[in-house]
XYZ file of C-alpha atoms in Angstrom:
611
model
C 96.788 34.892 -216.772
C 98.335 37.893 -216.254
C 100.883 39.550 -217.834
C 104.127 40.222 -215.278
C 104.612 43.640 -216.237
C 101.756 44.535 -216.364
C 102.229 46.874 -218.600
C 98.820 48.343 -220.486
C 98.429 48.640 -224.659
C 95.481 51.163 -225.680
C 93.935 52.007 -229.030
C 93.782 55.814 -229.915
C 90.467 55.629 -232.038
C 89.687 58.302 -234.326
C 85.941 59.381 -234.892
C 85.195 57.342 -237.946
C 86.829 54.315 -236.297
C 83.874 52.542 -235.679
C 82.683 52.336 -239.073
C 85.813 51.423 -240.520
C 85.878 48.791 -237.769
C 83.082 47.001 -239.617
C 84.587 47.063 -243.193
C 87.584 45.317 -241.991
C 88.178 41.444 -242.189
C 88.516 39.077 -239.618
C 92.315 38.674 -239.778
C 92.613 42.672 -240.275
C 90.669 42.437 -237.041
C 92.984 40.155 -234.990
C 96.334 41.549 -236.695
C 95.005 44.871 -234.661
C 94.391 43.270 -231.883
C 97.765 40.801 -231.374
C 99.009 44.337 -232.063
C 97.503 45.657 -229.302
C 98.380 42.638 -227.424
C 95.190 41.985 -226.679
C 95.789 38.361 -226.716
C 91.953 37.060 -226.017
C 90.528 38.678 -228.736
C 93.188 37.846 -231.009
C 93.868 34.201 -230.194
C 89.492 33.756 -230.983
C 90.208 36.100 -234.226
C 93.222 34.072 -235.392
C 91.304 31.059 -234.605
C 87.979 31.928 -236.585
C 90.477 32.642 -239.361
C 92.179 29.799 -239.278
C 89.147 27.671 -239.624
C 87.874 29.095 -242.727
C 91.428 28.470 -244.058
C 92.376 25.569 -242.913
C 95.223 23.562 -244.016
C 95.927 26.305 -246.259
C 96.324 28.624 -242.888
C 99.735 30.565 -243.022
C 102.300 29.746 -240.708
C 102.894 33.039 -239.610
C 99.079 33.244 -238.518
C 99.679 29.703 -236.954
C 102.322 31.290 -234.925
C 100.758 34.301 -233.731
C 97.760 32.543 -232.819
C 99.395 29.789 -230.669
C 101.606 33.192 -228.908
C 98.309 34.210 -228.051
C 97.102 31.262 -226.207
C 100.535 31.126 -224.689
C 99.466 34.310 -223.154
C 96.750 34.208 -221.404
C 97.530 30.536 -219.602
C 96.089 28.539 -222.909
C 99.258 25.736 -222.885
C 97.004 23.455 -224.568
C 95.826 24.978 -227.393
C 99.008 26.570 -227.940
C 100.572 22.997 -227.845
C 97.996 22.271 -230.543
C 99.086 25.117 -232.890
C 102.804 24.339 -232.540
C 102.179 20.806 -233.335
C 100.658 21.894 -236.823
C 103.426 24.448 -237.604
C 106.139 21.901 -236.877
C 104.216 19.635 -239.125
C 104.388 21.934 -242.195
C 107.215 22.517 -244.929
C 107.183 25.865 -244.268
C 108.022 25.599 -240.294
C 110.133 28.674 -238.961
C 112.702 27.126 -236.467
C 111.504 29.274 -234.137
C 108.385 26.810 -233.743
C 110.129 24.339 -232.608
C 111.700 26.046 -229.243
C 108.133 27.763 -228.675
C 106.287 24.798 -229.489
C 108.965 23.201 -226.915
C 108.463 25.883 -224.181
C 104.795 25.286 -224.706
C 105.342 21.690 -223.689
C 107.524 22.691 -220.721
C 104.808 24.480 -219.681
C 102.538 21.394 -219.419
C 105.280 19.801 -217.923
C 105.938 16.998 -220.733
C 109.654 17.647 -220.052
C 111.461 14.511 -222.386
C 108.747 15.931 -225.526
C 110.152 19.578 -225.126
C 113.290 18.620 -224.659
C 113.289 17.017 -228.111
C 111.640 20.292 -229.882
C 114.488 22.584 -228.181
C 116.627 20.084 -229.476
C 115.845 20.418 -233.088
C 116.038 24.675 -232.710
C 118.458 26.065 -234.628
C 120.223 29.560 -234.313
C 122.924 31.902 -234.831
C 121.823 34.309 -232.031
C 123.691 34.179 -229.064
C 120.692 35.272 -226.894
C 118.748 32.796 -228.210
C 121.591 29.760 -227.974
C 122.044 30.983 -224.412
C 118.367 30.597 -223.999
C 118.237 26.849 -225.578
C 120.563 25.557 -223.663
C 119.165 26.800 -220.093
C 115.722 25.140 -221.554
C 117.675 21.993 -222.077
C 119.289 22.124 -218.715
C 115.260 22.604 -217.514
C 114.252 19.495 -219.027
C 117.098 17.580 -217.183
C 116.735 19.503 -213.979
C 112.927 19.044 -213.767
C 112.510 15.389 -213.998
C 114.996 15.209 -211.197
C 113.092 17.335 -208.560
C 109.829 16.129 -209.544
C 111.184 12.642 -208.359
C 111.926 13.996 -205.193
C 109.024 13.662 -202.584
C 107.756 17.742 -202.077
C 108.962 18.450 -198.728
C 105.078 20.517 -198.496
C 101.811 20.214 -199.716
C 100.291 23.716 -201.281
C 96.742 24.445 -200.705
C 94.087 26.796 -202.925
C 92.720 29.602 -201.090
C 89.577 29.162 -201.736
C 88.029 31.728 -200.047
C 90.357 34.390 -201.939
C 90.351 32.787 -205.695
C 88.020 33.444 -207.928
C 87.541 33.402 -212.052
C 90.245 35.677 -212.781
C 93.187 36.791 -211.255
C 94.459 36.935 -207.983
C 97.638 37.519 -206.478
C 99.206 37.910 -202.930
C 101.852 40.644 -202.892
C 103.148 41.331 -199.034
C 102.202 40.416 -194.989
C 101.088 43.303 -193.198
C 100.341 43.070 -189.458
C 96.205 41.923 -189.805
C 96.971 39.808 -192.714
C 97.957 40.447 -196.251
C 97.797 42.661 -199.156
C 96.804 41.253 -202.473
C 96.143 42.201 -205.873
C 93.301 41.229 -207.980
C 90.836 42.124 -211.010
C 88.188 39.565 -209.431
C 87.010 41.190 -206.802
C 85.876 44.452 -208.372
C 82.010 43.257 -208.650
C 81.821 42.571 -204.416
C 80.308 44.801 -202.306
C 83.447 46.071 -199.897
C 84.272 49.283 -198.511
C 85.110 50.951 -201.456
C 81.455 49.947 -203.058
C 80.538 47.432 -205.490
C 81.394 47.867 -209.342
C 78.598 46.685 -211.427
C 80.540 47.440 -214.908
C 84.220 47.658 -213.588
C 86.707 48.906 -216.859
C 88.052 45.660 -218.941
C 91.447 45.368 -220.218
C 91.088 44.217 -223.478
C 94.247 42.468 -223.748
C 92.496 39.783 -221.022
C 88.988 40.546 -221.474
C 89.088 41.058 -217.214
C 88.937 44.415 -215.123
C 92.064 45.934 -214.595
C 93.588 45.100 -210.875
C 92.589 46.864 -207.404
C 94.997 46.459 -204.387
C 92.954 45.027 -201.249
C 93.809 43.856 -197.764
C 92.833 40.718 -196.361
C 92.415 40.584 -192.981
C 92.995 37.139 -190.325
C 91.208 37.172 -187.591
C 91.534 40.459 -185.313
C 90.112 41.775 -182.454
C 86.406 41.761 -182.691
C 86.488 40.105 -186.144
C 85.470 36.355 -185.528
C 85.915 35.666 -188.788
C 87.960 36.978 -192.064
C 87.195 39.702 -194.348
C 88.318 41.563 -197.659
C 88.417 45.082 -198.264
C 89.898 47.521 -200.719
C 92.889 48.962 -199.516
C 92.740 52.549 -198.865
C 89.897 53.127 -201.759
C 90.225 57.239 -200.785
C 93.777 57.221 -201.984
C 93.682 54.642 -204.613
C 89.855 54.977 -205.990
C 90.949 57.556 -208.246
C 93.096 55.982 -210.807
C 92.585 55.003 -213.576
C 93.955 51.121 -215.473
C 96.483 48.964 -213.117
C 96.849 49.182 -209.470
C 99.302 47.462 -207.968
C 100.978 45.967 -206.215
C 101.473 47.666 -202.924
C 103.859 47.946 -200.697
C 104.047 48.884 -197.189
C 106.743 49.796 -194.774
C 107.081 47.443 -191.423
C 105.330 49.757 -189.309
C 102.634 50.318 -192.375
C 103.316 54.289 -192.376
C 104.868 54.199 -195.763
C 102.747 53.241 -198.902
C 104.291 52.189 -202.017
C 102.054 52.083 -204.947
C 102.564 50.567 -208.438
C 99.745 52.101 -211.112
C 99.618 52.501 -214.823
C 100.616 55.745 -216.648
C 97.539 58.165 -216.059
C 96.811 61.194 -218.454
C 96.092 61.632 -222.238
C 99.908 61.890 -222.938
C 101.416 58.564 -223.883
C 104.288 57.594 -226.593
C 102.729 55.900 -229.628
C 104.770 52.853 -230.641
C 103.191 53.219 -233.963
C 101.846 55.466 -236.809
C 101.209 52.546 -239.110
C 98.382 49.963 -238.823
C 96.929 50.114 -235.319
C 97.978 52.827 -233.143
C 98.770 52.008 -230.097
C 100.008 53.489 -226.808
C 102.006 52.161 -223.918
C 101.357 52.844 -220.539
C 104.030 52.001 -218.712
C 103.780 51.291 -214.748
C 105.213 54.255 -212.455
C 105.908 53.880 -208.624
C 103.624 55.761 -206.558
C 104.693 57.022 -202.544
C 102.327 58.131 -199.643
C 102.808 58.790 -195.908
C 100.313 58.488 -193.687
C 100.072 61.019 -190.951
C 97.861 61.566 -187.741
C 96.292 58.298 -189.254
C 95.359 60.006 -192.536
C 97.503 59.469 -195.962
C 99.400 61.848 -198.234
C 98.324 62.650 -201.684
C 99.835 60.023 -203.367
C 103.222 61.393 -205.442
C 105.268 59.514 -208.086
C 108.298 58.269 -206.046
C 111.076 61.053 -206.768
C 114.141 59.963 -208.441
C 112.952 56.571 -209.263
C 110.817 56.632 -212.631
C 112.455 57.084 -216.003
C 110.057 58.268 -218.720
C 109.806 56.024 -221.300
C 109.886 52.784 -219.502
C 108.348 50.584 -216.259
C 109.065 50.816 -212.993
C 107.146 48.167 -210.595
C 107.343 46.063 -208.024
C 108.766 47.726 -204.795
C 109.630 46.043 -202.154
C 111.713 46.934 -198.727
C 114.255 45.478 -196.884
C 113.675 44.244 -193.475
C 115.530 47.898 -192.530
C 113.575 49.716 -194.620
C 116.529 51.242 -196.165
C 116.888 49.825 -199.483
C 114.281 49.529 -201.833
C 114.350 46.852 -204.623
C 111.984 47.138 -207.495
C 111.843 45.732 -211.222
C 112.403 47.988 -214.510
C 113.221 47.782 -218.254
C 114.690 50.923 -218.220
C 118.464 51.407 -220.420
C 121.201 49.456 -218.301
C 119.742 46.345 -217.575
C 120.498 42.724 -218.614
C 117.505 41.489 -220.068
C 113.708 41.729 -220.410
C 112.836 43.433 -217.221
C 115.945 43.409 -214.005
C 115.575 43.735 -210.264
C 117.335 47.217 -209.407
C 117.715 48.729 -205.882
C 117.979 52.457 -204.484
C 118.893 53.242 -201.143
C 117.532 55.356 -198.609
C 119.898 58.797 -197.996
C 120.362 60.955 -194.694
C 117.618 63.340 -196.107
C 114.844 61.015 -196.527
C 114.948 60.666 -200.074
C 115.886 57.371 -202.552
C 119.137 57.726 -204.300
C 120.297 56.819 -207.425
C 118.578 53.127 -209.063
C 121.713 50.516 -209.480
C 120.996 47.398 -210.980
C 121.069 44.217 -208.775
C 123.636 42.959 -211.414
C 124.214 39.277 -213.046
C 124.021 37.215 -210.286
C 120.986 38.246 -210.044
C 119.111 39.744 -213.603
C 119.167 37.306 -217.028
C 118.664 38.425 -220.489
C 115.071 37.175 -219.820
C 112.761 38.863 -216.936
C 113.039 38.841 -213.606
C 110.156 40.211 -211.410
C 108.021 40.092 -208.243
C 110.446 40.365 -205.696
C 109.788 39.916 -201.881
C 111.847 39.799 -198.939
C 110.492 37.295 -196.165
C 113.699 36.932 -194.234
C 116.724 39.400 -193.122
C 119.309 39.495 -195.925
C 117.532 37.293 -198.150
C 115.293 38.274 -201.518
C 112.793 35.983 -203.446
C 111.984 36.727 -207.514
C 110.714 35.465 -210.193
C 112.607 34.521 -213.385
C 112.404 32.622 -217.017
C 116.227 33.021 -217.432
C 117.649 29.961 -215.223
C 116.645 26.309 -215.279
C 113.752 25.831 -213.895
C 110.479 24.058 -214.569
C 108.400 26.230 -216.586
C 107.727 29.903 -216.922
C 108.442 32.084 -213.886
C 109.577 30.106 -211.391
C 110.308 31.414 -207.999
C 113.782 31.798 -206.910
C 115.711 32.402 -202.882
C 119.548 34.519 -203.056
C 120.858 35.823 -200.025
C 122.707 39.417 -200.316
C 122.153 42.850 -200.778
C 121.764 45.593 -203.316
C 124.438 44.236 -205.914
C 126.006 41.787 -203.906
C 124.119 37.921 -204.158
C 125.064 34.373 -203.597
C 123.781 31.891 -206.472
C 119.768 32.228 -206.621
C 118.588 28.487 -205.572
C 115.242 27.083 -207.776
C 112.442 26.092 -204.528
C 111.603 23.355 -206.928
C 108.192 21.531 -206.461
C 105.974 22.159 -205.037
C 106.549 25.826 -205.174
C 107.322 25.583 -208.935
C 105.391 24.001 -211.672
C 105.367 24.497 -215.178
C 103.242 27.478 -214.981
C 104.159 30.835 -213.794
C 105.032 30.315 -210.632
C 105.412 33.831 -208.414
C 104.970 36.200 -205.011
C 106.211 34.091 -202.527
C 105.824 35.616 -199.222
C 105.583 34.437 -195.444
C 104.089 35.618 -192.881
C 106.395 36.475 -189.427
C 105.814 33.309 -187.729
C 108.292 31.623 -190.168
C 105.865 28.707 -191.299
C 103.024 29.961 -193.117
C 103.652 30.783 -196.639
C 101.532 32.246 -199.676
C 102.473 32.303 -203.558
C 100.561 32.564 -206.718
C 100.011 30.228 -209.605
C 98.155 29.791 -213.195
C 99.073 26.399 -213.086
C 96.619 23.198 -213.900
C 93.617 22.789 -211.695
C 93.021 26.385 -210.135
C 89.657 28.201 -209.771
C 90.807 30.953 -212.198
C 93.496 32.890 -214.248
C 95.870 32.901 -211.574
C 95.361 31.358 -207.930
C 96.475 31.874 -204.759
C 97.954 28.835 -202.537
C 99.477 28.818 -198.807
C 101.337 26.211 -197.400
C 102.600 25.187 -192.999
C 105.601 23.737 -192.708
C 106.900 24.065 -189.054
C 110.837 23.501 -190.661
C 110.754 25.949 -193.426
C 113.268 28.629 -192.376
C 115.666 25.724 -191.559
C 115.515 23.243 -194.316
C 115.196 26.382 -197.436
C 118.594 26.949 -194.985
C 119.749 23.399 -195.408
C 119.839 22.238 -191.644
C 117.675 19.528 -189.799
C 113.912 20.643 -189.191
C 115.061 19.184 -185.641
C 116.883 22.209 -185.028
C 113.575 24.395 -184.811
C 111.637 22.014 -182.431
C 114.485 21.312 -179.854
C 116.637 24.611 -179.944
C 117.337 25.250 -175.972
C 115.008 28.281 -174.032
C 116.183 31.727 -174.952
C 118.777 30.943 -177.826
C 118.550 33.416 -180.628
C 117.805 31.550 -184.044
C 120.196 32.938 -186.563
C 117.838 31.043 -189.040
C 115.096 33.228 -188.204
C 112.577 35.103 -190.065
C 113.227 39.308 -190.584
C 110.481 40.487 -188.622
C 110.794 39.071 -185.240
C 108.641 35.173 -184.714
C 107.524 33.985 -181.818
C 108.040 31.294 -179.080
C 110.813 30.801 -177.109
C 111.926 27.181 -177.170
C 110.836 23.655 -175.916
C 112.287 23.616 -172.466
C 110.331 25.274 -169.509
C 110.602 28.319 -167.744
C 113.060 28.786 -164.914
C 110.134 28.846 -161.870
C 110.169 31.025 -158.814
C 107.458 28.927 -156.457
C 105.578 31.609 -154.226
C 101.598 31.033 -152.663
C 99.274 31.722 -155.504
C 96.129 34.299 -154.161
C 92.386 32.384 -154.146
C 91.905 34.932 -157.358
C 95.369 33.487 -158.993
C 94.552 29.896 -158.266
C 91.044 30.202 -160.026
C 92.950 31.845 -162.944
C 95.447 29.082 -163.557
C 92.786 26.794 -163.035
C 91.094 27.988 -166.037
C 93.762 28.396 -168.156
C 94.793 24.757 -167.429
C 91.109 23.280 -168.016
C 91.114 25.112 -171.937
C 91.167 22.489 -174.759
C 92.169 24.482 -178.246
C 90.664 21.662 -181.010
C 91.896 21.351 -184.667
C 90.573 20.495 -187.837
C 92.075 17.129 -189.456
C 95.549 17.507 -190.918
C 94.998 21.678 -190.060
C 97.114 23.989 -187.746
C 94.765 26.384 -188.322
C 92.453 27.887 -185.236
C 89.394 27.630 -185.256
C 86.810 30.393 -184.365
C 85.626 29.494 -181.192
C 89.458 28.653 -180.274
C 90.507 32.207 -181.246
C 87.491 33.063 -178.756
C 89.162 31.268 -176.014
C 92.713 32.514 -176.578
C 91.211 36.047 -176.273
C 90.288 35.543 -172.448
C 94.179 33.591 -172.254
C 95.120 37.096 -173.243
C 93.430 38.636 -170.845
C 94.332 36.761 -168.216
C 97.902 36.651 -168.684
C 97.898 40.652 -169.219
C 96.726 41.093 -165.519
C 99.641 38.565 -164.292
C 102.504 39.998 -166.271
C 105.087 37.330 -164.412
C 103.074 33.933 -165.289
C 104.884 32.097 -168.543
C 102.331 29.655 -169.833
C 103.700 26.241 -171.696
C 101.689 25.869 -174.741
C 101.391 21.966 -175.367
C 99.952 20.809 -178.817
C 99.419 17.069 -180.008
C 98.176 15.492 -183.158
C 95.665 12.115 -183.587
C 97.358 9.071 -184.686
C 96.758 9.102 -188.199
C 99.793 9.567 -190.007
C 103.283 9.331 -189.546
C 105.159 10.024 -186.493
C 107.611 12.333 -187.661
C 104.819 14.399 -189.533
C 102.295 14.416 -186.010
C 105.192 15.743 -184.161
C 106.031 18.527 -187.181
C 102.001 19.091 -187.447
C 101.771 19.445 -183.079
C 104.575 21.845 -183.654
C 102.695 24.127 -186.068
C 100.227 23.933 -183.763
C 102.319 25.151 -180.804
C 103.179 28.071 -183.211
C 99.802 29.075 -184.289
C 99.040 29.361 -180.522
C 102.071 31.457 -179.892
C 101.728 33.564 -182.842
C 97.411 34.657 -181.941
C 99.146 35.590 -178.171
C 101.859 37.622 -179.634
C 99.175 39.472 -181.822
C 97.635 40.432 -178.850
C 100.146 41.690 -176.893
C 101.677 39.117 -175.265
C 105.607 39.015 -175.007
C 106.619 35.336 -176.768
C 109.688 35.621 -174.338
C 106.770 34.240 -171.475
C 105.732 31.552 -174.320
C 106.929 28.068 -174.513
C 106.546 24.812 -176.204
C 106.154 21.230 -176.445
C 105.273 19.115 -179.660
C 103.848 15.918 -178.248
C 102.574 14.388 -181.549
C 100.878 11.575 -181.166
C 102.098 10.948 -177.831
C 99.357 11.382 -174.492
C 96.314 10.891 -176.408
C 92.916 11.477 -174.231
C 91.227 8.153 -175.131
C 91.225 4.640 -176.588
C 92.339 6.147 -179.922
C 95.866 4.788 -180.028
C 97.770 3.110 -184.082
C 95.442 -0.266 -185.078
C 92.384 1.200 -183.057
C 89.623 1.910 -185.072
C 88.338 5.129 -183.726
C 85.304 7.649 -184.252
C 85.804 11.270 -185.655
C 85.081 12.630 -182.918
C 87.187 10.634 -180.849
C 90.096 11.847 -182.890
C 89.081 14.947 -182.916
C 89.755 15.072 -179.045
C 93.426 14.049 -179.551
C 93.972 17.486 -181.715
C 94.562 19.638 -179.824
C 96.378 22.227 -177.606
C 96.704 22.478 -173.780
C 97.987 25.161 -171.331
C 100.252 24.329 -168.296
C 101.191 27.850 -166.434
């Protein structure tokens, strides 16, 4: 699980700290080490401990142990621990809202509603904090009734054992963040022993690129992003950032050097490194040493997260730095007449809690997704949607399932095309620490607006969508071209013969194209580059399994994934057009209460050209 800031705790050994190391007990051992916060090795420490005590454990070992499992993703055990504590004469009340948060985070909502319950306090910040977890409880057995309006997906080719995150859409594909790649062999060269963070007991993070599908690529592949400029540094990278036209690189990395505050001179002494932001500019195709971003960083405290606006004129990133609200806060600088960032302003309370806020991304013009623990919602970070600017929001809206779970829920970005979306989760049932999921949904940009889906699939040729994404999507409407008839050449007839013959096939239930379909598109490229004044209809349909409704919303996705691979390469979506058929026109026998071969179905999905 990883730890939202990010930030990284090290131990300043001494020469003779190795044998001292060995005289020391087991619970001198994992004080130093929850210390640290190097929750993994405490939480086994603690636990050793705590069987060769116990019921005569103490509580405040109980505690620290079950904080450690909290941690790194262990709900669990941590349940486990809390359920002890509560049990014992000696309980702090603080066990019983952790012990309830725990049980949030397993989503047993009526069981930690009756632990916050029985929390008692004179703290303000803490009775602010109860009753937003009470108003979770309610809130979240209401929206998991609710049918999801999506169905998330793992990854699976990106997840592995530890942690992996997605953190922006560039034009090939995306830019993640992970500490479970380091061992592959990729352009930057395989790590046999990459450095461990001791607080997970995982390498530190890398930024890479995943690239979708390009020109001469028939297939997918990761790399390490920019491994000349980012190879040398040391702890943390990331994550990145890059401008729209990917000529600006914003980096987040841990504090480098030998010179770090110590937090303490008794006991274990440890050192913060706090994250720093991190500019380069790439020029005649080559990047910049990278700089720390001028005017942004305040010594002392964390700076992360950057992410631009649409315009590329304000920048929003997350900080603990003096003047906030809470934990960590979303601030925002903005871009002066010289080049340079201005002065940081906090996003202000509509916005920032007393608890954290981070990961912020902006998927749509004037609109900014984060993650927070500070409003009802269904677990730990869940991701939230405000539309504004700088200091001036709306309410932030909870997505609610299945974009939230009782996990930490966060990263939520999507792509230009409007429909396909990415977000990362440690919740139950994922390959590793935390996971990365996508989901289609050919209505998103309308119903996260509140209008009918029906207004994406049947908005008349050439109308601008005010609902639509920040960077510019693609298709032009359901209706057909205007026409201007005129004799077709013996070279244009053979053309529009083949591009009416092409079949485009799906997987089951899938939008997604397949290789040899991405093959065929290629020579539709080509062919509609040498007759700049064709406009092609792109046609999709869907096999009769299923509802009708969802056929005609899955043909649409199809239509789009067509129009978006075109766009790609070079082809103006104002000559693009559509028409969801669903289930409608099917090419054989296979029709509702006809039993039907797979492959037989598989003919129905699919996508035609009419020029």
């Amino acid at each position: 699980m990883i730890r939202r800031s990010i930030t990284l705790t090290l131990t300043l050994t001494f020469a003779c700290g190795l044998y001292a190391q060995e005289q020391k007990s087991i619970l001198q051992l994992a004080e130093e080490a929850y210390a640290r916060e190097e929750y993994a090795v405490a939480g086994a420490l603690y636990q050793r401990q705590a069987r060769s005590k116990g019921d005569r454990t103490p509580v405040p070992l109980l505690m620290k142990m079950a904080r450690s499992y909290q941690e790194i993703g262990l709900f669990g055990e941590a349940a486990g621990v809390y359920r002890q504590v509560i049990a014992r004469s000696d309980r702090p009340a603080s066990a019983y809202f952790a012990y309830g948060e725990a049980l949030r985070q397993l989503e047993q909502y009526d069981s930690a509603r009756q632990q916050y319950a029985l929390f008692t306090t004179t703290n303000a910040d803490s009775l602010q904090l109860k009753t937003i977890a009470l108003q979770s409880c309610d809130s979240a057995v209401v929206w998991l009734a609710r049918p999801a309006p999506v169905e998330l997906q793992p990854l699976k080719e990106l997840n592995t054992p530890g942690s992996d995150l997605v953190s922006g859409v560039i034009q090939q594909g995306l830019l993640l963040m992970s500490n479970g790649y380091r061992g592959l062999v990729l352009n930057g060269g395989a790590e046999k022993n990459p450095r461990t963070d001791l607080r997970t007991q995982h390498p530190f993070y890398k930024a890479y690129a995943y690239q979708q599908y390009t020109q001469g690529n028939a297939t997918m592949y990761l790399e390490e992003l920019a491994p000349k400029l980012l190879g040398g540094f040391d702890y943390h990278i990331g994550p990145v950032c890059l401008s729209n036209n990917e000529d600006t690189l914003y980096a987040t990395i841990n504090l480098q050097g030998k010179d770090i505050a110590l937090t303490s001179r008794k006991g274990p002494v440890n050192g913060v490194r706090q994250l720093q932001l991190y500019q380069s500019i790439k020029k005649d195709g080559r990047w910049s040493e990278l700089v720390l971003l001028p005017g942004i960083n305040v010594a002392g405290y964390s700076s992360s997260h950057a992410v631009l606006n649409d315009s590329g004129n304000i920048l929003y990133f997350v900080s603990d730095r003096p003047g906030g609200l809470g934990q960590s806060d979303l601030w925002y600088a903005e871009k002066q007449a010289d080049g340079n960032w201005g002065a940081p302003v906090n996003c202000g309370s509509r916005i920032n809690t007393l608890a954290s806020e981070t990961f912020p991304t902006v998927n749509e013009e004037g609109i900014l997704y984060f993650s927070s623990k500070g409003y009802a919602g269904l677990g730990g970070y869940d991701i939230y949607r405000v539309k504004g600017e700088k200091s001036d929001w709306e309410t932030p809206e909870n997505m609610k399932a299945p974009f939230n779970t009782g996990a930490d829920d966060i990263g939520l970005v999507l792509k230009q095309n409007g429909y396909q979306g990415y977000l990362s989760s440690n919740k139950k049932g994922g390959m590793g620490l935390d996971d990365i999921y996508y989901f289609e949904d050919a209505g998103y940009i309308h119903r996260v607006n509140h209008r009918s889906p029906d207004a994406i699939l049947h908005r008349p040729a050439g109308e601008k969508d005010p609902y639509a994404p920040a960077r510019p999507t693609t298709g032009s409407g359901t209706e057909g071209p205007s026409l201007v008839k005129r004799p077709l050449t013996t070279e244009e007839e053979a053309d529009k013969r083949q591009l009416e013959q092409l079949k485009f096939l799906y997987d089951y239930n899938s939008a997604g194209l397949l290789t040899e379909s991405r093959q065929l598109l290629d020579q539709v490229a080509g062919i509609l580059q040498r007759r700049p004044d064709w406009k092609i209809v792109i046609a999709s349909f869907a096999d009769n399994r299923g509802g009708d409704q969802y056929n005609t919303d899955l043909s649409a996705l199809r239509c789009f994934a067509v129009i978006d691979y075109l766009s790609r390469k070079g082809i103006d979506p104002k000559r693009l057009y559509y028409s969801n058929k669903g289930e409608l026109e099917p090419v054989n026998k296979c029709k509702d209460g006809v039993p039907c071969s797979e492959e037989e179905y598989r003919e129905n999905r699919r996508s035609e050209l009419k020029v």
